[in-house]
Structures are given as structure tokens and as C-alpha cells.
Coordinates of C-alpha atoms and ligand atoms in Angstrom, one line a residue:
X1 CA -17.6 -7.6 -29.7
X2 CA -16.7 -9.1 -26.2
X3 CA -13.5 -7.5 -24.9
X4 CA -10.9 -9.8 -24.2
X5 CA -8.1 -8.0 -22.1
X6 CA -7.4 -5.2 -20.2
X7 CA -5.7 -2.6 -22.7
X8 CA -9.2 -3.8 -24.6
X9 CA -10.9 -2.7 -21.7
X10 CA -9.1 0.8 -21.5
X11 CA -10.2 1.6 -25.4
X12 CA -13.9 0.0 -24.2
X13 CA -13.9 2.4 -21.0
X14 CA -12.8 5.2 -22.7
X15 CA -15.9 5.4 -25.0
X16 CA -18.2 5.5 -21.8
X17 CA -20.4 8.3 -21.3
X18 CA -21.7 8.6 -17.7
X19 CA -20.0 7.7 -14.4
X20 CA -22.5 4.8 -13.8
X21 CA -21.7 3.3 -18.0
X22 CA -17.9 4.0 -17.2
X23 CA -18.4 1.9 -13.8
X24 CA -20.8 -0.5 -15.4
X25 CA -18.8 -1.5 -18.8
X26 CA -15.5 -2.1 -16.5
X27 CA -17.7 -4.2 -14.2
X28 CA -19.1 -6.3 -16.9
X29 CA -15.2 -6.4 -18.2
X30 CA -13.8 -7.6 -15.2
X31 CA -16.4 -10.4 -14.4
X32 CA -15.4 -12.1 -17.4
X33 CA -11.9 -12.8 -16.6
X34 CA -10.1 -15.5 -14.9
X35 CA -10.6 -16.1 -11.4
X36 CA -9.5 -18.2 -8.6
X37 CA -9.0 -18.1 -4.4
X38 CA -5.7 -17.0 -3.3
X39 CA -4.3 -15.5 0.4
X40 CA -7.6 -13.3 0.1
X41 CA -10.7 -13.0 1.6
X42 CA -12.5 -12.6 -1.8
X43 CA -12.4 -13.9 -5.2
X44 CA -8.9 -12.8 -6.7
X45 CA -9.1 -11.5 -10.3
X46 CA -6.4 -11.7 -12.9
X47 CA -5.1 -8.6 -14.2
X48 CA -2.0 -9.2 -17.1
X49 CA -0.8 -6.5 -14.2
X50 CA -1.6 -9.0 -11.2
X51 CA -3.8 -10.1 -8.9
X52 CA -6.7 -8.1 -7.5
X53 CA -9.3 -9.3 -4.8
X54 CA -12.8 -9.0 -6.0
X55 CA -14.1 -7.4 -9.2
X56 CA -14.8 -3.8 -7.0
X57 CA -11.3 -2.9 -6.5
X58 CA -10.1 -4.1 -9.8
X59 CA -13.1 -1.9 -11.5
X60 CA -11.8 1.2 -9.0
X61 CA -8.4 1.1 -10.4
X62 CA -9.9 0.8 -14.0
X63 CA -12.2 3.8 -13.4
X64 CA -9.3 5.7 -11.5
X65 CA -7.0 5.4 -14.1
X66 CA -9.7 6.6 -16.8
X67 CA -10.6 9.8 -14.6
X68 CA -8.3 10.9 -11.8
X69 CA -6.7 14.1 -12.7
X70 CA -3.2 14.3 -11.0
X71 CA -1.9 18.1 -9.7
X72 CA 1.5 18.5 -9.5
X73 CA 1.0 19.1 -5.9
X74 CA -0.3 15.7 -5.0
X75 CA 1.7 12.8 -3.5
X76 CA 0.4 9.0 -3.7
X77 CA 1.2 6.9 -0.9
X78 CA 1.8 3.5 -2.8
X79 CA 2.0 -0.2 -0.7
X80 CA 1.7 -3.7 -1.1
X81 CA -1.2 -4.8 2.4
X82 CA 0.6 -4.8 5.3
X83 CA 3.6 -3.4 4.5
X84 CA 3.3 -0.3 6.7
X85 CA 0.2 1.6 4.6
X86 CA -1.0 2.9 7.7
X87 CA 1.8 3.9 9.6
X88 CA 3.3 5.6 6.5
X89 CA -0.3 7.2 6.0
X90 CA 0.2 8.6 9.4
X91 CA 3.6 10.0 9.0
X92 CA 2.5 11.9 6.0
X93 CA -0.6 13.1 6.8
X94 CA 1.1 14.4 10.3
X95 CA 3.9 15.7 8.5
X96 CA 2.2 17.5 6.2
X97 CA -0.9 19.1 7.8
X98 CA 1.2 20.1 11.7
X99 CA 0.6 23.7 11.2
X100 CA -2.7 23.0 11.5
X101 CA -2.5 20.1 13.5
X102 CA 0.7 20.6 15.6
X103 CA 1.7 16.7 16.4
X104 CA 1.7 17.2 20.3
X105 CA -1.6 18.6 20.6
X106 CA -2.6 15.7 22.0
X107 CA -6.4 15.6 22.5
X108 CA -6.6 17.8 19.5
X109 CA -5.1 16.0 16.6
X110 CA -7.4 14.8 14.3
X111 CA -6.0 10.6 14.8
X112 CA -8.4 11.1 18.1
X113 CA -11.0 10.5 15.7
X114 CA -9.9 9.5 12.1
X115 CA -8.0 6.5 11.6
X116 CA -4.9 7.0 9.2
X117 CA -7.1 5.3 5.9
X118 CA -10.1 8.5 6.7
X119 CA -6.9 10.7 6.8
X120 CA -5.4 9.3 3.1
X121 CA -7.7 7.6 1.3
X122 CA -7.5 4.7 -1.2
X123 CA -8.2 5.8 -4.9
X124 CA -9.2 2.3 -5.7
X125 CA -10.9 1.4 -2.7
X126 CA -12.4 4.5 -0.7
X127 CA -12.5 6.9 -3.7
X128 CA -13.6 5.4 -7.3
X129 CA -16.7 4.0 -6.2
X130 CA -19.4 2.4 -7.3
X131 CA -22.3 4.5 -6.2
X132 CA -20.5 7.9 -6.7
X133 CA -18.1 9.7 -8.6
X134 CA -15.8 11.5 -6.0
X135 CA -15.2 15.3 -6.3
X136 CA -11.5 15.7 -6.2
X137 CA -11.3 19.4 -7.4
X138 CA -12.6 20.6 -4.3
X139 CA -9.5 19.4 -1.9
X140 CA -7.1 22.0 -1.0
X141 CA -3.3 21.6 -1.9
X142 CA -1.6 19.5 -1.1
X143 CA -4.2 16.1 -1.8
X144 CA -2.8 13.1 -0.1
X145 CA -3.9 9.7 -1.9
X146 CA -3.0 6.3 -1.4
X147 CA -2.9 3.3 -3.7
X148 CA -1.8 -0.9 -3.7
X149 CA -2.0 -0.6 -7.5
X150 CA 1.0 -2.3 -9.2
X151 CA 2.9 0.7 -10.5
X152 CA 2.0 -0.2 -13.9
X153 CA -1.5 -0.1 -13.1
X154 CA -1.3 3.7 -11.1
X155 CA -3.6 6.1 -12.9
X156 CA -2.1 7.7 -16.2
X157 CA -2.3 10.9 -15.0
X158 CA -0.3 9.9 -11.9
X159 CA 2.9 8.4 -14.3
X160 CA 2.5 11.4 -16.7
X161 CA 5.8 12.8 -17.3
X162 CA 6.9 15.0 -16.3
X163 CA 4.3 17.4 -16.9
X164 CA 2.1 16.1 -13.5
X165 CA 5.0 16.1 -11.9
X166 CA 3.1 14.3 -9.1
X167 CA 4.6 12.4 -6.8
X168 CA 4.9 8.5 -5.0
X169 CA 6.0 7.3 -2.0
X170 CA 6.3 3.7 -2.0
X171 CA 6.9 1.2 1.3
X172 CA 8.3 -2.5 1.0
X173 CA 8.5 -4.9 3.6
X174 CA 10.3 -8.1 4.2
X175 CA 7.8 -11.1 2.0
X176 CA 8.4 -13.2 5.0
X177 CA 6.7 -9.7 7.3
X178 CA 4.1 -9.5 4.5
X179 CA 2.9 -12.5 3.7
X180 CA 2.7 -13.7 7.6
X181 CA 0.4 -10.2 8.7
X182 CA -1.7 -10.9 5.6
X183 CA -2.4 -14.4 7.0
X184 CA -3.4 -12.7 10.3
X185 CA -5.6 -10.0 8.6
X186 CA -7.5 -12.5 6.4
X187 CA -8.1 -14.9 9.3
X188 CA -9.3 -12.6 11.3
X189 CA -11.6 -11.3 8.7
X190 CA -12.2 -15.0 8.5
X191 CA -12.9 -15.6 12.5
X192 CA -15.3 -12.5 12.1
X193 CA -17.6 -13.9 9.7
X194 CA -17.2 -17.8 11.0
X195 CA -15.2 -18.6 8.1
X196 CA -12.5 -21.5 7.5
X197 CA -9.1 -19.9 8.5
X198 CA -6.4 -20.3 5.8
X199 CA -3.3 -22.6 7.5
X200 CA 0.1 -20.9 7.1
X201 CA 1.5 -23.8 4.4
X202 CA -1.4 -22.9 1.9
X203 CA -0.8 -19.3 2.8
X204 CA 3.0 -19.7 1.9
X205 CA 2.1 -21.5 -1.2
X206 CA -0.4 -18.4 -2.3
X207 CA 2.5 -15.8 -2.0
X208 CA 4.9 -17.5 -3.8
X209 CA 2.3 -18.6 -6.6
X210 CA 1.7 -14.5 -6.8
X211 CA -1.9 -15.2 -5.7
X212 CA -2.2 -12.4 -2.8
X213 CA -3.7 -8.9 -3.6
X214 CA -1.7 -7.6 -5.8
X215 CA 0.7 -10.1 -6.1
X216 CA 2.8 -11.1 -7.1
X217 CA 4.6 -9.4 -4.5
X218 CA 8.1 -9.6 -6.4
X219 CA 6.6 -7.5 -9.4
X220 CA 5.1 -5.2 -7.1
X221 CA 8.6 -4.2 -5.6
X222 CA 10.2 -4.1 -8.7
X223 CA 7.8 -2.3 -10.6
X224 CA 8.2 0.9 -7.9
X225 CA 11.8 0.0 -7.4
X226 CA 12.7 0.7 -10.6
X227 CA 10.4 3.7 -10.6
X228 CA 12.1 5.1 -8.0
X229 CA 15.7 4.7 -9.6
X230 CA 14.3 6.6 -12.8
X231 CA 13.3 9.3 -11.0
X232 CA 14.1 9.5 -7.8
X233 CA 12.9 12.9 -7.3
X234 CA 9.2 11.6 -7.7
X235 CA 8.9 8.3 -6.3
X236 CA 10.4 7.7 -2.4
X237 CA 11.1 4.3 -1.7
X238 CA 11.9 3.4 2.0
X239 CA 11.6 0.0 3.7
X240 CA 9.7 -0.8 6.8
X241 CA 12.6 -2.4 8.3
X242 CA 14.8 0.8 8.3
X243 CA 11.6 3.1 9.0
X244 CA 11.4 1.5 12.6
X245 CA 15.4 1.3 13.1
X246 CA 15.6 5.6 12.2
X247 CA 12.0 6.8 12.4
X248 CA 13.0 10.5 13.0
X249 CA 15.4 10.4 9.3
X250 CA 12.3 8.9 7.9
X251 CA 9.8 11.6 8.7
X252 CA 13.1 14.1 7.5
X253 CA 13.3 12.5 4.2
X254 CA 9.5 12.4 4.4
X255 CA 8.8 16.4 4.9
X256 CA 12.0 17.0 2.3
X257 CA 10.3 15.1 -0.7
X258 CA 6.6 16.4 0.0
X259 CA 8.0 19.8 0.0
X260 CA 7.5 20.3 4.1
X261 CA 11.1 21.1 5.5
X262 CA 11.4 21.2 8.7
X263 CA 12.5 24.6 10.0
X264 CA 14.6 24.9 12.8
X265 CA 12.8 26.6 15.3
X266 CA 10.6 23.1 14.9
X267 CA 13.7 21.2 14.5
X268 CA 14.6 22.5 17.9
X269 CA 11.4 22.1 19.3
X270 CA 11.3 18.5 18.9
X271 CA 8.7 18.6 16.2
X272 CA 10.3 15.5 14.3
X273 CA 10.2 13.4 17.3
X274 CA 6.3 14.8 18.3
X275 CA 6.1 13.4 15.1
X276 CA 7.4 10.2 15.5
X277 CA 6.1 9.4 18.8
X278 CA 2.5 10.3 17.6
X279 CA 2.3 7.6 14.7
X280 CA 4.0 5.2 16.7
X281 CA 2.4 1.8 17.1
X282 CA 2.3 2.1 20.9
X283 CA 0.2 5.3 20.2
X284 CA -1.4 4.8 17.4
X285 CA -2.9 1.2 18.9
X286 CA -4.7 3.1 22.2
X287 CA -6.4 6.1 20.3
X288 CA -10.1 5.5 20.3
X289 CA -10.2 6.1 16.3
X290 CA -8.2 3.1 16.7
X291 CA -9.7 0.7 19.3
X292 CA -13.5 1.8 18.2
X293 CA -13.4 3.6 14.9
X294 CA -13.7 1.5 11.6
X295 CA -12.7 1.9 7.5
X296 CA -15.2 1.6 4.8
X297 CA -12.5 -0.4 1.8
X298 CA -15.0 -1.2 -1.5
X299 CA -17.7 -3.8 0.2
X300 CA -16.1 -4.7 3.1
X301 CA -16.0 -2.8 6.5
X302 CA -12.8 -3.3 8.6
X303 CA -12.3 -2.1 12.4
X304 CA -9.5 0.3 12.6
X305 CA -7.7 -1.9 14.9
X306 CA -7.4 -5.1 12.2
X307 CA -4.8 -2.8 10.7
X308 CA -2.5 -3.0 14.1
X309 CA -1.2 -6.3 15.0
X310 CA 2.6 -6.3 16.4
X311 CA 4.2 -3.9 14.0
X312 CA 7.6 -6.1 14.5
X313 CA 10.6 -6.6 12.3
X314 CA 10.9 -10.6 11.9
X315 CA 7.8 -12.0 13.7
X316 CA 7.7 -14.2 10.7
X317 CA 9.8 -16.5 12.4
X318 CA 6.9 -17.2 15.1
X319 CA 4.8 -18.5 12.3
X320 CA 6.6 -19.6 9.4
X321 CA 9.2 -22.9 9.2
X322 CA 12.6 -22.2 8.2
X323 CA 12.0 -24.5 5.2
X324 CA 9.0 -22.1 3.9
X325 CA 11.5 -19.4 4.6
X326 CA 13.7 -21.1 2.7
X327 CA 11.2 -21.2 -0.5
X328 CA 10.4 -17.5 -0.2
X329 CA 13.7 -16.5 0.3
X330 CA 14.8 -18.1 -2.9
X331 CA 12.2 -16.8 -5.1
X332 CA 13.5 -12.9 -3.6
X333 CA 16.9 -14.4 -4.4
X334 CA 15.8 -15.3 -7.9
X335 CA 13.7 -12.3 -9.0
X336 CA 15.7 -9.5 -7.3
X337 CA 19.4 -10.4 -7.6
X338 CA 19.9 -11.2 -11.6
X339 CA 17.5 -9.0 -12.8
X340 CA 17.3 -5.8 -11.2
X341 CA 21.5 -5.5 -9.7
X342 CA 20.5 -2.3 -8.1
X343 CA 17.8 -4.2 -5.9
X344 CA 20.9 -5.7 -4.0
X345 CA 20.9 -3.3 -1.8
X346 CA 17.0 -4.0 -1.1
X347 CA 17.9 -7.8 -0.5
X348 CA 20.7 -7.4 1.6
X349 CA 18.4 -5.5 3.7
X350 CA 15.9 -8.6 3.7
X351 CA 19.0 -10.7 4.2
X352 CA 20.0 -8.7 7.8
X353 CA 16.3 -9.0 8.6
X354 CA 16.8 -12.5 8.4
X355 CA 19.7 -12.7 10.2
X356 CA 19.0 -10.6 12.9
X357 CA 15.6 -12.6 13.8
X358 CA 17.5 -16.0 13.6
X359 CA 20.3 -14.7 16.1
Ligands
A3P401 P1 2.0 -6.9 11.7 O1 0.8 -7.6 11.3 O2 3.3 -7.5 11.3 O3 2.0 -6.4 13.1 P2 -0.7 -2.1 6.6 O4 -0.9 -0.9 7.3 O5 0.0 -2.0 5.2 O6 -2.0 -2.9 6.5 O7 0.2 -3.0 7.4 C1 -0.1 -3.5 8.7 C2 1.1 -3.9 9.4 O8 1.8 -2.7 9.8 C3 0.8 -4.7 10.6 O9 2.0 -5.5 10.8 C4 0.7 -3.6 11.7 O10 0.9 -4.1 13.0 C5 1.8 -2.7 11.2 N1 1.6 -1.3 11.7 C6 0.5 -0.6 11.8 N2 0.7 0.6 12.3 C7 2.1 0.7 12.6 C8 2.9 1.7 13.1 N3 2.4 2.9 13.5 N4 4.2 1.4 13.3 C9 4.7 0.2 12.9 N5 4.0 -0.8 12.4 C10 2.7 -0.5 12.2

């Protein structure tokens, strides 16, 4: 019998015998449902979850959340594109591994030449793979992941209470932020390959329609929002807009939750600031990993430096008219403030945002 949705597809996926049937039955699955363009450079696929660009990364998550094995040691960096994955990558990876790789050691550090995606990989997109099954059980403690799965679609393992007990840190950003550094990263995918760049009124109308990876955004944010306020002790959520205005209490909050204190010798030392100053946009954008290196994501290769653009609070107001603001500001109005009252906080953030850039 043809499978006709996604928990259908779990039961299907589960009776799969080899990596290649497990990869090949989810495949065949996901080719059969609905499809349509969106603020994507591929195909987007509908999920009852949301929306996932091309049938790869849709099959990843499928095959991730059939096989990845969580520890409790592990922590999932989680992010709707362009909502700091990167940069937050960088913190934690820094954070975590500067015994080894002390963040002023300048030459030394491996960002010379890894970009922050080879550091903390993507289960759905670097990881679960088509051509191999990846070996997880080798990596030492503590494995760093990352994910743009709705939270509703993170592997089992990784929601498995509280047994797993492993842990999520989750990034939002400001729609208006998002949505306009999507545009930029689709069109210049689109530039690359002498495609028809997507104008900024059909982008606006793909966000707010949901139809953006992993869209819609709202659901996104509100699936790891309310995560977060379950259990805060295993899913972080911090906002771009305050990581740039405190950077040094975000790497502190960072190293507390992952279990990586910082002691006071390196307090005094300056350690959080080496921190800080090494992932900053300003360094990160002149490292040669950066300017010359480039990320393998499913099918498509992307130079390391499409993931650096301005790294601004409110450059949406460069691109976007105050009337689509307008429209996308409503919809946060609509979906945050009546159903989720402890998300106020969230969009009274986005509102000062707002403000700010106007004035
Ligand atoms: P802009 O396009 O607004 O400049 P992601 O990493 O999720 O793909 O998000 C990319 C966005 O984060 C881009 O935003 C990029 O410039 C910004 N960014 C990348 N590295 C950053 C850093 N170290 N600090 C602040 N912003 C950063």
C-alpha cells in the first residue's frame, strides 16, 4: 500500500533493513508528496511539520530521526537559516573545545581552516546522507550537532525524556532579519548559477505564506519556545538581537548550559572576550576558511563566505517597505501574542528592534 503521510512513513521506515532501503523507502516517500517553489533555491516539500527544500534534506531528517542515538553528553545547536547558525556554531564549538584550542592562539585555532558548519555539523544535511551512514559512536564527548528541524521534527532520541537528557540550544532572529538575509543567500546562489533572482515583494509573500525552509517561521519559534519554557535546563533559547548587544553574557550562559564554566583564572585572563572577539563577524569574515574554504549541505556546495553578509540588527529596513513590514509584523503580532503570553517577552524584543532601526 502507498504511504500517504509522514507518521505512515515513520511505521514504513522503521521496517527498513539496510542503510541504503532505510534511505531509499523515505526517498520514494517523500517524492510523492506535495510540492511547490517558495523563498528556496530548490523544490520545497511539504512536511504536516513544514516546509523543507528538496526531497534530500527532508529524507536526512527522516533517516536521522529513525537512527541517531542521542548521549546525554551531546548538545544540538538548533536555527531557523540565517538566524545566526554560524556564529552560534562558532561560539560553541570555541567554547567548548579552548583547552585544546585556546581562543587567542591565533594562527593555531582550527577556524584557520574549518569553517564553523565543518566544526558542527548538520544532522540532516552534512550527516544523514545518502551515500553513507555516518559513524557517530566514534566522536569523543562532548558531540556538537546542529539542526533547522522544526522541533517537532528533531530526532526521537534527541526529545527523549529525560533519560537522553541531551541538550538544544536554539537562536531566533527578528522575521524582518531572516527573511531579508535569506533573500540575499538565495539570490546569490541564484547569481551563481545564472538564475532569475527572486524580487523582495514575492520574497515577503513566501515568508508570510510559511513557504521558506522550514517555515513557517512562526511555528518554528514557537515550537522551541515553548520547548525551552518546559525545560529550560535542556533547551537555551537566546535571540540574535541580544547576542550582538552582550556577546560576552552570551558565551557565559553558553559555557554554563554545556557544562564548560568558566574558571576564574580564565575569567581573569580575558578568556570570554578571546572568545568573543574570535567569532566575531569582523574576524570570522577575513579567515581564509572563510574567504576560500567551502561547505558540502545535501547536493549543493556553498562558499564559506555566502554565510557572512552584514551580520546587522535591522538591515531589513534597507530592503523591505514599511508596508511589508507592516504585514510581517502583524502575523508576529498574531501568532505570538494570544497564543503563547510568555512569547511577549520575545516580541517586545522584535518590537525594540523595530524601533530602534526606524529612529
Ligand atoms: P545577514 O545576512 O543579515 O548579514 P546563518 O548563519 O544562520 O546562515 O545566518 C547568516 C546571518 O548571520 C547573516 O546575516 C550573517 O551575516 C550573520 N552572521 C554570520 N556570522 C556572524 C557572526 N559571527 N556574528 C554576527 N552575525 C553573523
Amino acid at each position: 500500500m502507498k504511504p500517504s503521510s509522514p507518521s505512515q512513513a515513520n511505521q514504513d521506515a522503521d521496517d527498513a533493513k539496510t542503510y541504503e532501503e532505510l534511505y531509499q523507502r523515505c526517498t520514494d516517500l517523500v517524492s510523492s508528496w506535495p510540492s511547490r517553489p517558495g523563498l528556496s533555491y530548490l523544490q520545497l516539500f511539504r512536511h504536516e511539520k513544514g516546509w523543507y527544500n528538496g526531497v534530500t534534506l527532508l529524507v536526512g531528517t527522516m533517516v536521522a530521526d529513525e537512527l541517531f542515538a542521542a548521549r546525554p553528553s551531546d548538545i544540538v545547536v538548533a536555527t531557523q537559516p540565517k538566524s545566526g547558525t554560524t556564529w552560534i556554531k562558532a561560539l560553541l564549538y570555541a567554547t567548548v573545545h579552548r583547552r585544546e584550542h585556546p581562543a587567542d592562539a591565533a594562527g593555531d585555532h582550527p577556524f584557520n581552516s574549518l569553517g564553523p558548519h565543518e566544526c558542527i555539523k548538520f544532522l540532516e544535511y552534512q550527516l544523514y546522507r545518502a551515500d553513507e551512514a555516518p559513524d557517530l559512536d566514534a566522536l569523543p564527548d562532548p558531540r556538537l550537532f546542529a539542526t533547522h528541524a522544526p522541533f517537532d521534527l528533531l530526532p526521537r532520541a534527541v526529545v527523549a525524556a529525560p533519560s537522553s537528557g541531551c541538550r538544544v540550544v536554539y537562536v531566533c532572529r527578528d522575521p524582518k532579519d531572516t527573511l531579508v538575509s535569506l533573500l540575499h543567500f538565495v539570490n546569490k546562489y541564484n547569481a551563481r548559477n545564472g538564475r532569475e533572482l527572486v524580487a523582495v515583494d514575492a520574497a515577503v509573500g513566501f515568508f508570510c505564506d510559511g513557504v521558506s525552509p522550514f517555515g513557517p517561521y512562526w511555528e518554528h519559534v514557537l515550537g522551541y519556545w515553548r520547548a525551552h519554557r518546559q525545560r529550560p535546563e535542556r533547551v537555551l533559547f537566546f535571540r540574535y538581537e541580544e547576542m550582538k548587544r552582550d556577546p560576552a553574557g552570551h558565551v557565559r550562559r553558553l559555557a554554563e548550559f554545556a557544562g564548560f564554566l568558566f574558571t576564574s583564572p580564565e575569567e581573569d585572563g580575558g578568556a570570554v572576550d578571546a572568545t568573543v572577539r574570535l567569532c566575531s563577524f569582523d574576524n570570522m569574515v577575513g579567515l581564509e576558511a572563510t574567504k576560500g574554504g567551502s561547505t558540502q549541505l545535501t547536493t549543493t556546495t556553498v562558499p564559506n563566505s555566502a554565510f557572512f553578509r552584514r551580520g546587522e540588527v535591522g538591515d531589513w529596513a534597507n530592503h523591505v517597505s514599511p508596508e511589508m513590514a507592516q504585514r510581517i509584523d502583524a502575523i508576529t503580532e498574531a501568532k505570538f501574542w494570544p497564543s503563547a503570553p510568555s512569547l511577549i517577552e520575545f516580541y517586545e524584543q522584535v518590537m525594540v528592534v523595530k524601533e530602534r532601526s526606524n529612529g
